[in-house]
Amino acid sequence: MFDIDKWQEIFSTIRKNKLRTILTGFSVAWGIFMLIILLGSGYGLENGVKREFTGDAVNYLSINAGITSMPYKGLSPGRRLRFTNEERKELGSLEGVDKSSGRSAVWANNTLSYKNEYGNFDIFAVSPDYKYVESLIILNGRYLNKIDEDDYRKVVVLGRLVDEALFKGEDPLGKYIKVSGVPFKVIGTFDDPGGDRDLTRIYIPLSTAQRVFNMGNYVGSILLNLGDADVEESLEMIEVIKQDLSEKMKFDPTDPRAIFVYNSIEQYRTLMNLFSNIRLFIWIIGIGTIIAGIVGVSNIMMIVVKERTKEIGIRKSMGATPWSIISLILQESILITGFAGYIGLVMGVGLLELLSNVLPATDYFANPEVNIQVAVYATLLLVISGALAGFVPARKAASVKPVVALRDE
Amino acid sequence: MITLKNLHKSYEVGQNKLHVLKGFDLSIEKGELVSIMGSSGSGKSTLLNIIGLLDTYDEGELILDGDLIRNYSDSKQRNLNERKAAHLRNATIGFVFQSFNLISFKNAKENVALPLYYQGVGRKKRNRMAMEFLEKMGLEEWAEHLPNELSGGQKQRIAIARALISKPKIILADEPTGALDSSTSMEVMDLFKEINQSGITVIIVTHENDISRETERIIRLKDGLIEKNIKNGFHKSPAEKPKILQTA
């Protein structure tokens, strides 16, 4: 395989046919370049959307109350349903529910202030276990805990951007900010991989909010973490929840508008399926492009073999075995595809690197890149395709009778 | 050395079948210098190609150096036979062609060394041996030249050096002087005689009487059969021949 003479011979034919070799190489390089760009972009898309998801757990149900649209047990439709602490407890005690929490948005005057700094931010009143829904990273201090809730403490956890806006680098812990005019003590700050929208938020205890902002015992949404339930189990759980709530809150369990459930488990699976389909699609297109390149190389190798028929005849009359002829041509083909493909690979990866450095990461596109595994696959694909492109012409060349080959002019 | 029994060979030319060799019987001893003559189309080149395993035959038997050569176009054992044929061509037979058949992008030395490459001889040894053989041909100054920089006689001597370098038992020459002028032809012919005197069987296909006159036996073909098989005037048994050109 690593025979200096053979390589010298390969290089001498390549040198004699520069343009042909360059054109062939280009078609392969282009194929690989496109494959890498496609795969990289697909990966970037996936990264972007996955990043959205890493902001949240993927095993929770978010249940919101709506307005009934069907009459039930003598009650007319059009009734507005609202959850209370009672429903939350009830659902939290269902079998299969790992953690439960409530969340209400505070729609008062949303102005937050610290000294002379003001800002409008989302105020979320949540129970301590809400941290299992949003995958928060506590930067400073701590998150809300059960004592905060039980004692109706006026404490607040700030999103990183809120902290930056109000405190401008000052240590916020232990300071008081005004939430709609009511002073709350800052006990922590958090980061959230889910993106900026989740960082312009503050969290206060739900129990405190119900008292301070006159929300009665109402709860906006109920969030249930289902442990490691799969999609089917989550769908069953939703049925159980509907039945349960329908009895408590008096609505038709088949009413589509009475309650709304966001099923993150199902969403996540749908998305993952989508991505595996996209990946498959990209590979099909990419491989198609490469096949076009292979056909090109094959074509060129056919011509090469045709041109060298007489030489092959001479070699055979000198005692060249069929295999030595095949390997001569195969190696040239693998060399061209391998080298050109490598250039395509490097250029593709280079462009992706450039893109990921220049383009800001958005919600739907982040870090386009190809991992080492894909690069290895692509390289493997190259070698195989090079061999494939050369094999048919090579075998043809090797099987020509020497006398026929020698007659060729 | 070479025995042919009832050998048949035909080509398909369009719709027709051209029967070139029609039950050919021939025996050539070790150390003979034989010329094969005949008009064009008489089958002389075909005969040489079959003996040299460059072509296949349809029926009959070919025994080469004690080896029964099966018809290697037989698809069943084709690969095996191809390998065996390649090996025999490499070790037993040396070819000299009318059009020289040197590889155009290789210089004289590389061309001469080529059969050794297929014998698996190392690069240095190969080049050294090629130089030795070029020296014997008086061509050492031309070792680095490409074939198109050489004259016909020089090219043919390079081709002969290439045929000899693998120390074959048989040299097959197909119109070796066909592209040469008469004085060069005679030089080449002297070379063949020298080679033959070292004990190598030489078979020359030619249509020139000047050439065939120099051989020990003239086989004249007509329409795919032997018309005449003449022992030429000057012939000694191979054992009596002086050894001039030592290739060993």
XYZ file of C-alpha atoms in Angstrom:
657
model
C 0.000 0.000 0.000
C 2.729 2.492 0.928
C 4.901 1.834 -2.017
C 7.080 4.730 -3.124
C 7.038 3.639 -6.766
C 3.318 3.427 -6.898
C 2.938 6.844 -5.360
C 5.496 8.302 -7.706
C 3.543 6.916 -10.576
C 0.289 8.312 -9.228
C 1.846 11.746 -8.766
C 3.334 11.698 -12.229
C -0.060 11.024 -13.836
C -1.670 13.673 -11.681
C 1.020 16.159 -12.657
C 0.452 15.414 -16.307
C -3.270 16.074 -16.015
C -3.541 19.042 -13.679
C -6.746 20.576 -14.982
C -8.572 17.286 -15.050
C -7.469 16.484 -11.526
C -8.431 19.926 -10.243
C -11.905 19.733 -11.791
C -12.475 16.279 -10.371
C -11.208 17.331 -7.001
C -13.449 20.361 -7.043
C -16.618 18.315 -7.466
C -15.696 16.195 -4.466
C -14.562 19.152 -2.387
C -17.815 20.897 -3.157
C -19.842 17.870 -2.136
C -18.115 17.589 1.200
C -18.237 21.343 1.705
C -21.999 21.315 1.213
C -22.430 18.323 3.489
C -20.492 20.017 6.259
C -22.389 23.291 5.834
C -25.722 21.476 5.835
C -24.863 19.380 8.849
C -23.452 22.364 10.662
C -26.532 24.491 10.004
C -28.815 21.672 11.026
C -26.841 21.326 14.190
C -27.002 25.072 14.743
C -30.767 25.034 14.402
C -30.978 22.137 16.788
C -28.638 23.855 19.225
C -30.689 27.017 19.132
C -33.989 25.308 19.803
C -32.526 22.923 22.352
C -31.126 25.896 24.149
C -34.645 27.239 24.400
C -35.602 23.998 26.014
C -32.707 23.827 28.426
C -34.350 26.865 30.079
C -37.108 24.567 31.223
C -37.522 21.087 32.505
C -38.854 18.652 29.946
C -40.961 16.597 32.323
C -43.643 18.991 33.436
C -47.255 19.800 32.685
C -48.446 23.361 32.850
C -52.181 23.574 33.530
C -54.133 26.754 32.911
C -57.798 27.424 33.490
C -59.987 28.767 30.717
C -63.636 29.600 30.122
C -66.145 26.783 29.802
C -67.736 26.363 26.423
C -70.138 23.525 27.241
C -72.984 23.340 29.729
C -72.412 20.974 32.610
C -74.734 19.786 35.344
C -77.092 22.708 34.882
C -74.324 25.261 34.700
C -74.280 27.413 31.600
C -71.224 27.765 29.394
C -69.055 30.891 29.476
C -68.031 30.465 33.113
C -64.518 31.616 33.902
C -62.598 28.949 35.808
C -59.871 29.851 38.288
C -57.559 27.609 40.227
C -57.090 28.101 43.941
C -54.563 26.772 46.428
C -56.960 23.922 46.975
C -56.763 22.608 43.410
C -53.025 22.962 43.517
C -52.795 20.782 46.604
C -55.243 18.331 45.142
C -53.289 17.903 41.904
C -50.002 17.865 43.758
C -51.146 14.842 45.712
C -52.002 12.811 42.603
C -50.035 9.619 42.118
C -47.177 10.081 39.655
C -46.727 13.760 40.436
C -43.211 14.341 41.593
C -43.294 18.027 42.462
C -46.053 20.535 42.153
C -45.988 24.284 42.124
C -48.197 27.217 41.354
C -47.416 30.308 39.390
C -49.194 33.599 39.058
C -48.099 36.585 37.116
C -48.566 39.737 39.108
C -50.309 42.217 36.883
C -50.126 45.175 39.162
C -47.945 48.140 38.430
C -44.867 46.183 37.454
C -42.360 48.843 38.308
C -39.400 47.694 40.350
C -37.138 50.210 41.954
C -33.993 50.348 43.964
C -32.930 53.808 45.104
C -33.091 55.863 41.922
C -33.096 52.975 39.513
C -36.425 51.937 38.013
C -37.488 49.268 35.626
C -40.460 47.329 34.371
C -40.035 43.609 34.712
C -42.178 40.487 34.896
C -43.177 39.596 38.406
C -43.759 35.909 38.921
C -45.309 34.673 42.101
C -44.326 31.045 42.478
C -44.040 28.299 45.029
C -40.585 27.010 46.009
C -40.842 23.859 43.923
C -41.123 25.999 40.821
C -37.366 25.715 40.565
C -37.906 22.223 39.189
C -39.770 23.671 36.226
C -37.354 26.391 35.238
C -33.817 25.124 35.322
C -32.471 28.109 37.196
C -28.847 28.589 38.064
C -28.535 30.476 41.317
C -25.711 32.978 40.956
C -25.855 34.552 44.399
C -27.664 33.825 47.623
C -30.501 31.340 47.434
C -33.837 30.515 45.872
C -37.245 30.754 47.559
C -37.845 28.068 50.129
C -40.731 26.625 52.071
C -40.227 28.913 55.052
C -40.515 31.962 52.796
C -43.834 30.624 51.604
C -45.162 29.492 54.981
C -44.207 32.784 56.660
C -45.401 35.006 53.794
C -41.992 36.568 53.694
C -41.462 39.520 51.403
C -38.387 38.195 49.669
C -37.408 38.267 46.021
C -35.031 36.450 43.680
C -33.817 38.574 40.759
C -33.043 37.555 37.222
C -29.511 38.440 36.177
C -30.650 41.250 33.882
C -32.900 42.718 36.571
C -29.989 42.692 38.974
C -27.789 44.424 36.415
C -30.441 47.027 35.668
C -31.236 47.941 39.250
C -28.012 47.394 41.145
C -25.414 48.210 38.480
C -22.861 45.866 39.951
C -23.666 46.603 43.581
C -24.125 43.508 45.746
C -27.915 43.088 45.845
C -28.129 40.533 48.629
C -29.972 41.775 51.677
C -31.000 45.030 49.967
C -34.627 45.986 49.596
C -36.241 46.717 46.265
C -39.746 48.053 45.799
C -42.112 45.803 43.902
C -45.150 47.873 42.943
C -44.269 50.058 45.851
C -43.927 47.244 48.361
C -40.407 46.610 49.707
C -39.039 43.111 49.170
C -35.688 41.823 50.404
C -33.369 40.416 47.762
C -32.251 36.935 48.731
C -30.659 35.770 45.505
C -30.015 36.256 41.826
C -30.267 33.676 39.088
C -29.227 32.892 35.580
C -31.321 30.883 33.154
C -30.004 29.167 30.030
C -33.427 29.699 28.462
C -32.467 33.155 27.270
C -33.046 36.828 28.005
C -36.807 36.609 28.357
C -36.399 34.394 31.398
C -33.820 36.749 32.884
C -35.942 39.893 32.996
C -37.997 38.325 35.721
C -38.206 38.277 39.455
C -39.647 35.522 41.602
C -41.547 36.177 44.812
C -43.360 33.634 47.015
C -46.864 32.904 45.770
C -48.316 33.029 49.292
C -46.853 36.487 49.873
C -48.123 37.750 46.531
C -51.639 36.470 47.244
C -51.684 38.564 50.382
C -49.765 41.627 49.285
C -51.307 42.058 45.864
C -54.868 41.038 46.751
C -54.942 37.864 44.750
C -57.054 35.950 47.208
C -56.209 32.276 47.142
C -56.145 32.150 43.378
C -53.352 30.495 41.450
C -52.698 31.305 37.775
C -51.140 28.086 36.577
C -50.469 24.788 38.222
C -47.236 23.088 37.268
C -46.637 19.410 37.852
C -43.338 17.625 37.439
C -43.885 14.029 36.446
C -40.520 12.486 37.256
C -39.339 10.392 34.356
C -42.755 9.707 32.845
C -42.853 9.023 29.131
C -45.251 10.580 26.660
C -47.954 7.948 27.096
C -47.887 8.243 30.878
C -48.077 12.017 30.633
C -51.126 11.795 28.364
C -52.830 9.446 30.822
C -51.991 11.837 33.600
C -53.663 14.670 31.728
C -56.865 12.598 31.510
C -56.762 11.911 35.258
C -56.233 15.606 35.938
C -59.150 16.599 33.728
C -61.472 14.133 35.440
C -60.349 15.281 38.836
C -60.705 18.987 38.076
C -64.002 18.493 36.308
C -65.541 17.155 39.501
C -64.041 19.856 41.653
C -64.654 22.816 39.379
C -67.806 21.559 37.688
C -67.069 21.478 33.972
C -67.494 18.946 31.242
C -64.292 16.880 31.053
C -64.588 16.866 27.253
C -64.828 20.661 27.129
C -61.854 21.778 25.046
C -61.849 25.305 26.399
C -62.191 24.653 30.107
C -58.577 23.928 30.899
C -55.419 24.017 28.837
C -52.489 21.740 29.412
C -49.037 22.346 28.004
C -47.258 19.006 27.923
C -43.523 19.604 27.774
C -42.832 15.887 27.556
C -44.814 15.565 24.367
C -43.451 18.808 22.971
C -39.933 17.692 23.609
C -40.482 14.396 21.878
C -42.112 16.066 18.893
C -39.165 18.383 18.617
C -36.623 15.601 18.921
C -38.446 13.666 16.212
C -38.411 16.746 14.069
C -34.683 17.079 14.515
C -33.931 13.488 13.753
C -35.965 13.918 10.581
C -34.094 17.071 9.680
C -30.819 15.288 10.310
C -31.865 12.415 8.095
C -32.942 14.844 5.402
C -29.643 16.677 5.576
C -27.673 13.467 5.312
C -29.710 12.396 2.299
C -29.093 15.692 0.538
C -25.453 15.738 1.555
C -24.853 12.194 0.432
C -26.642 12.977 -2.800
C -24.216 15.820 -3.383
C -21.314 13.554 -2.632
C -22.645 10.886 -4.969
C -22.649 13.495 -7.716
C -19.004 14.031 -6.869
C -18.327 10.301 -6.918
C -19.907 9.992 -10.324
C -17.640 12.790 -11.485
C -14.565 11.066 -10.146
C -15.725 7.764 -11.598
C -16.119 9.390 -14.959
C -12.669 10.868 -14.851
C -11.185 7.576 -13.729
C -12.882 5.869 -16.660
C -11.125 8.283 -18.993
C -7.871 7.808 -17.133
C -8.168 4.078 -17.565
C -9.013 4.472 -21.217
C -5.993 6.676 -21.768
C -3.724 4.317 -19.927
C -4.988 1.117 -21.522
C -1.806 0.574 -23.457
C 0.328 1.245 -20.433
C -1.750 -1.262 -18.504
C -1.203 -3.771 -21.297
C 2.552 -3.213 -21.100
C 2.511 -3.635 -17.355
C 0.524 -6.837 -17.674
C 2.946 -8.224 -20.220
C 5.699 -7.489 -17.708
C 3.858 -9.566 -15.124
C 1.557 -7.110 -13.365
C -1.194 -8.983 -11.551
C -4.787 -7.791 -11.890
C -4.704 -6.653 -8.306
C -1.634 -4.502 -8.797
C -3.437 -2.724 -11.637
C -6.569 -2.273 -9.549
C -4.655 -0.925 -6.601
C -2.745 1.529 -8.792
C -5.954 3.083 -10.043
C -7.790 2.804 -6.744
C -5.036 4.617 -4.941
C -5.051 7.447 -7.407
C -8.794 7.769 -7.033
C -8.638 7.640 -3.244
C -5.845 10.175 -3.255
C -7.814 12.652 -5.357
C -11.078 12.253 -3.456
C -9.339 12.128 -0.103
C -7.294 15.228 -0.676
C -10.070 17.223 -2.327
C -12.559 16.088 0.261
C -10.238 17.129 3.018
C -10.003 20.599 1.512
C -13.797 20.738 1.344
C -13.979 19.580 4.952
C -11.551 22.222 6.146
C -13.296 24.963 4.195
C -16.720 23.896 5.428
C -15.596 23.778 9.039
C -13.806 27.096 8.544
C -16.960 28.770 7.271
C -19.000 27.350 10.134
C -16.465 28.623 12.642
C -16.621 32.026 11.028
C -20.420 31.993 11.110
C -20.630 30.965 14.728
C -18.194 33.726 15.649
C -19.789 36.441 13.563
C -23.482 35.603 13.893
C -24.972 36.250 17.319
C -26.709 33.257 18.848
C -30.435 33.725 18.431
C -33.291 31.718 19.846
C -33.434 29.445 16.836
C -29.844 29.298 15.711
C -26.783 28.893 17.875
C -23.254 27.541 17.536
C -23.365 25.942 14.097
C -20.680 23.321 14.252
C -19.854 19.800 13.262
C -18.649 17.513 15.952
C -15.620 15.337 15.593
C -17.797 12.299 15.022
C -19.397 13.828 11.958
C -15.991 14.853 10.636
C -14.826 11.277 11.088
C -17.900 9.948 9.307
C -17.422 12.394 6.469
C -13.788 11.399 6.111
C -14.741 7.755 6.124
C -17.386 8.469 3.531
C -14.715 10.120 1.421
C -12.350 7.213 1.488
C -15.153 4.816 0.700
C -16.448 7.012 -2.087
C -12.978 7.418 -3.506
C -12.539 3.675 -3.531
C -15.977 3.250 -5.046
C -15.288 5.824 -7.725
C -12.094 4.092 -8.701
C -13.149 0.513 -8.313
C -15.381 0.034 -11.322
C -12.937 1.553 -13.841
C -10.034 -0.203 -12.131
C -11.645 -3.604 -12.338
C -12.490 -2.977 -15.931
C -8.901 -2.046 -16.650
C -7.546 -5.096 -14.892
C -9.776 -7.493 -16.762
C -8.801 -6.363 -20.242
C -6.807 -9.019 -22.059
C -3.196 -7.873 -22.420
C -3.254 -8.392 -26.153
C -6.290 -6.146 -26.466
C -4.755 -3.518 -24.204
C -1.489 -3.531 -26.127
C -3.270 -2.990 -29.408
C -4.804 0.217 -28.036
C -3.315 3.410 -29.385
C 10.060 -25.968 -23.463
C 6.939 -25.121 -25.450
C 4.409 -27.659 -26.680
C 1.175 -26.892 -28.496
C -1.334 -29.613 -29.179
C -4.293 -29.186 -31.476
C -4.608 -25.533 -30.601
C -7.623 -23.632 -31.885
C -8.246 -19.930 -31.792
C -10.881 -17.848 -33.447
C -11.896 -14.212 -33.259
C -15.316 -12.795 -33.669
C -15.285 -10.134 -36.301
C -18.690 -8.572 -36.393
C -21.101 -11.352 -37.316
C -18.423 -13.680 -38.591
C -16.041 -15.924 -36.784
C -12.493 -15.760 -37.978
C -10.760 -19.048 -37.372
C -7.115 -18.051 -36.985
C -5.446 -21.173 -35.602
C -6.937 -24.406 -36.806
C -5.607 -27.232 -34.687
C -2.051 -26.147 -34.295
C 0.682 -28.619 -33.251
C 4.158 -27.370 -32.447
C 7.050 -28.206 -30.200
C 9.967 -25.924 -29.467
C 12.936 -27.170 -27.470
C 14.811 -25.332 -24.784
C 17.541 -23.106 -26.255
C 16.149 -22.983 -29.770
C 16.205 -19.860 -31.930
C 13.039 -20.028 -33.983
C 11.456 -17.645 -36.417
C 7.821 -17.726 -37.366
C 6.952 -16.401 -40.781
C 3.867 -16.057 -42.837
C 1.775 -13.528 -44.636
C -0.339 -11.150 -42.633
C -3.408 -12.870 -41.258
C -1.686 -16.229 -41.198
C -1.899 -16.272 -37.424
C 1.743 -15.773 -36.511
C 1.184 -12.923 -34.070
C -1.774 -14.712 -32.535
C 0.408 -17.754 -32.019
C 3.050 -15.672 -30.274
C 0.486 -13.922 -28.080
C -0.966 -17.243 -26.998
C 2.451 -18.653 -26.159
C 3.179 -15.459 -24.231
C -0.111 -15.709 -22.334
C -1.193 -12.350 -23.663
C -4.139 -13.974 -25.341
C -6.385 -16.928 -24.657
C -7.056 -19.940 -26.827
C -10.266 -21.821 -27.425
C -9.300 -25.469 -27.612
C -6.287 -27.707 -27.334
C -3.307 -27.651 -24.996
C -0.433 -25.335 -24.278
C 2.440 -26.599 -22.167
C 4.892 -23.933 -21.165
C 8.074 -24.949 -19.325
C 6.333 -28.082 -18.122
C 3.238 -26.202 -16.962
C -0.063 -26.971 -18.597
C -1.568 -23.557 -19.183
C -5.250 -23.710 -18.786
C -7.371 -21.486 -20.821
C -7.329 -18.568 -18.477
C -10.388 -16.942 -19.945
C -12.289 -19.710 -18.183
C -14.464 -17.600 -15.963
C -14.518 -20.037 -13.060
C -10.852 -19.921 -12.277
C -10.223 -16.710 -13.963
C -8.697 -14.796 -11.072
C -6.438 -17.621 -10.080
C -5.390 -18.178 -13.662
C -4.852 -14.476 -14.246
C -2.526 -14.377 -11.286
C -0.713 -17.451 -12.461
C -0.465 -16.062 -15.960
C 0.914 -12.791 -14.593
C 3.475 -14.717 -12.620
C 4.536 -16.784 -15.621
C 4.771 -13.726 -17.840
C 6.944 -12.141 -15.221
C 9.268 -15.029 -14.425
C 9.406 -17.127 -17.579
C 8.774 -14.877 -20.540
C 10.321 -11.724 -21.911
C 8.559 -9.740 -24.599
C 9.973 -7.591 -27.366
C 7.447 -5.744 -29.502
C 7.549 -4.095 -32.880
C 6.444 -0.768 -31.445
C 8.757 -1.196 -28.427
C 5.950 -0.587 -25.923
C 8.034 1.457 -23.554
C 6.111 3.497 -21.007
C 6.363 7.033 -22.312
C 6.585 8.907 -19.026
C 9.272 6.655 -17.581
C 12.914 7.029 -18.439
C 15.034 4.240 -19.897
C 16.245 2.964 -16.552
C 12.750 2.903 -15.051
C 11.414 1.097 -18.087
C 14.098 -1.558 -17.837
C 13.503 -1.939 -14.099
C 9.735 -2.395 -14.418
C 9.619 -6.239 -14.540
C 11.705 -6.336 -11.372
C 9.149 -4.116 -9.660
C 6.560 -6.788 -10.310
C 8.951 -9.379 -8.934
C 9.076 -7.434 -5.710
C 12.739 -6.498 -6.024
C 13.725 -3.498 -3.908
C 14.194 -0.129 -5.491
C 17.962 0.188 -5.131
C 18.677 -3.282 -6.403
C 16.260 -2.749 -9.227
C 17.985 0.411 -10.391
C 21.414 -1.166 -10.078
C 20.376 -4.141 -12.176
C 18.729 -1.896 -14.737
C 21.981 0.042 -15.095
C 23.888 -3.222 -15.550
C 21.606 -4.263 -18.357
C 21.731 -0.848 -19.978
C 25.522 -1.075 -19.892
C 25.391 -4.418 -21.642
C 23.342 -2.738 -24.355
C 25.778 0.168 -24.452
C 23.070 2.572 -23.374
C 24.222 3.632 -19.911
C 24.465 7.260 -21.045
C 20.806 7.238 -21.970
C 19.541 5.875 -18.677
C 17.786 9.088 -17.658
C 16.243 9.792 -21.045
C 12.604 9.361 -21.877
C 11.761 7.000 -24.759
C 10.812 9.830 -27.130
C 14.362 11.178 -26.895
C 15.819 7.934 -28.235
C 16.206 6.428 -31.687
C 14.319 3.326 -32.779
C 17.359 1.090 -32.355
C 18.004 2.470 -28.896
C 14.398 1.992 -27.916
C 14.422 -1.586 -29.094
C 17.611 -2.308 -27.185
C 16.012 -0.848 -24.087
C 12.998 -3.064 -24.689
C 15.332 -6.059 -25.031
C 17.116 -5.115 -21.815
C 13.712 -4.932 -20.156
C 12.821 -8.374 -21.509
C 16.091 -9.838 -20.220
C 16.209 -8.287 -16.778
C 13.795 -10.776 -15.253
C 16.044 -13.635 -16.491
C 13.343 -15.314 -18.551
C 13.549 -18.741 -20.134
C 11.813 -17.613 -23.284
C 12.070 -14.403 -25.285
C 9.130 -13.700 -27.559
C 9.710 -11.051 -30.178
C 6.875 -9.820 -32.376
C 8.350 -8.165 -35.481
C 11.200 -6.733 -33.403
C 12.831 -5.164 -36.445
C 9.657 -4.031 -38.139
C 10.215 -0.408 -37.219
C 13.984 -0.371 -37.737
C 16.234 0.212 -40.727
C 18.181 -2.743 -42.080
C 21.539 -2.079 -40.389
C 19.889 -1.538 -37.027
C 17.806 -4.623 -37.682
C 20.957 -6.654 -38.058
C 22.383 -5.264 -34.820
C 19.215 -6.225 -33.026
C 19.286 -9.637 -34.635
C 22.863 -10.158 -33.449
C 21.670 -9.299 -30.001
C 18.984 -11.978 -30.212
C 21.541 -14.498 -31.305
C 23.747 -13.603 -28.384
C 20.819 -13.965 -26.030
C 20.015 -17.326 -27.549
C 23.589 -18.459 -27.096
C 23.257 -17.854 -23.359
C 20.633 -20.609 -23.368
C 17.419 -18.645 -23.631
C 14.793 -19.897 -26.068
C 14.041 -17.147 -28.593
C 11.023 -17.030 -30.846
C 10.850 -14.246 -33.404
C 7.840 -13.430 -35.504
C 8.910 -11.725 -38.698
C 8.129 -11.410 -42.336
C 11.678 -10.482 -43.334
C 13.735 -13.246 -44.872
C 16.940 -11.503 -43.745
C 15.892 -12.007 -40.191
C 14.582 -15.537 -40.434
C 17.725 -16.618 -42.232
C 19.650 -15.931 -39.044
C 17.540 -18.368 -37.002
C 17.936 -22.110 -36.531
C 14.439 -23.038 -37.518
C 11.880 -21.343 -39.662
C 8.222 -22.093 -39.150
C 6.144 -20.861 -42.019
C 2.437 -20.448 -41.414
C -0.377 -20.368 -43.842
C -4.057 -20.005 -42.976
C -3.645 -21.015 -39.371
C -1.563 -24.130 -39.975
C 2.115 -24.915 -40.401
C 3.022 -24.873 -44.026
C 6.740 -25.560 -43.632
C 8.975 -26.325 -40.698
C 12.557 -25.925 -41.936
C 15.738 -26.561 -39.994
C 18.077 -23.819 -41.043
C 21.657 -24.417 -42.198
C 23.569 -23.297 -39.197
C 22.379 -25.138 -36.159
C 24.091 -26.602 -33.207
C 22.527 -28.285 -30.257
C 22.074 -25.759 -27.473
C 24.721 -27.487 -25.312
C 27.451 -26.775 -27.828
C 26.803 -23.081 -27.911
C 29.402 -20.845 -26.333
C 28.142 -18.717 -23.489
C 28.800 -15.134 -24.456
C 26.116 -13.127 -22.812
C 25.869 -14.143 -19.205
C 22.651 -12.876 -17.782
C 22.869 -14.831 -14.589
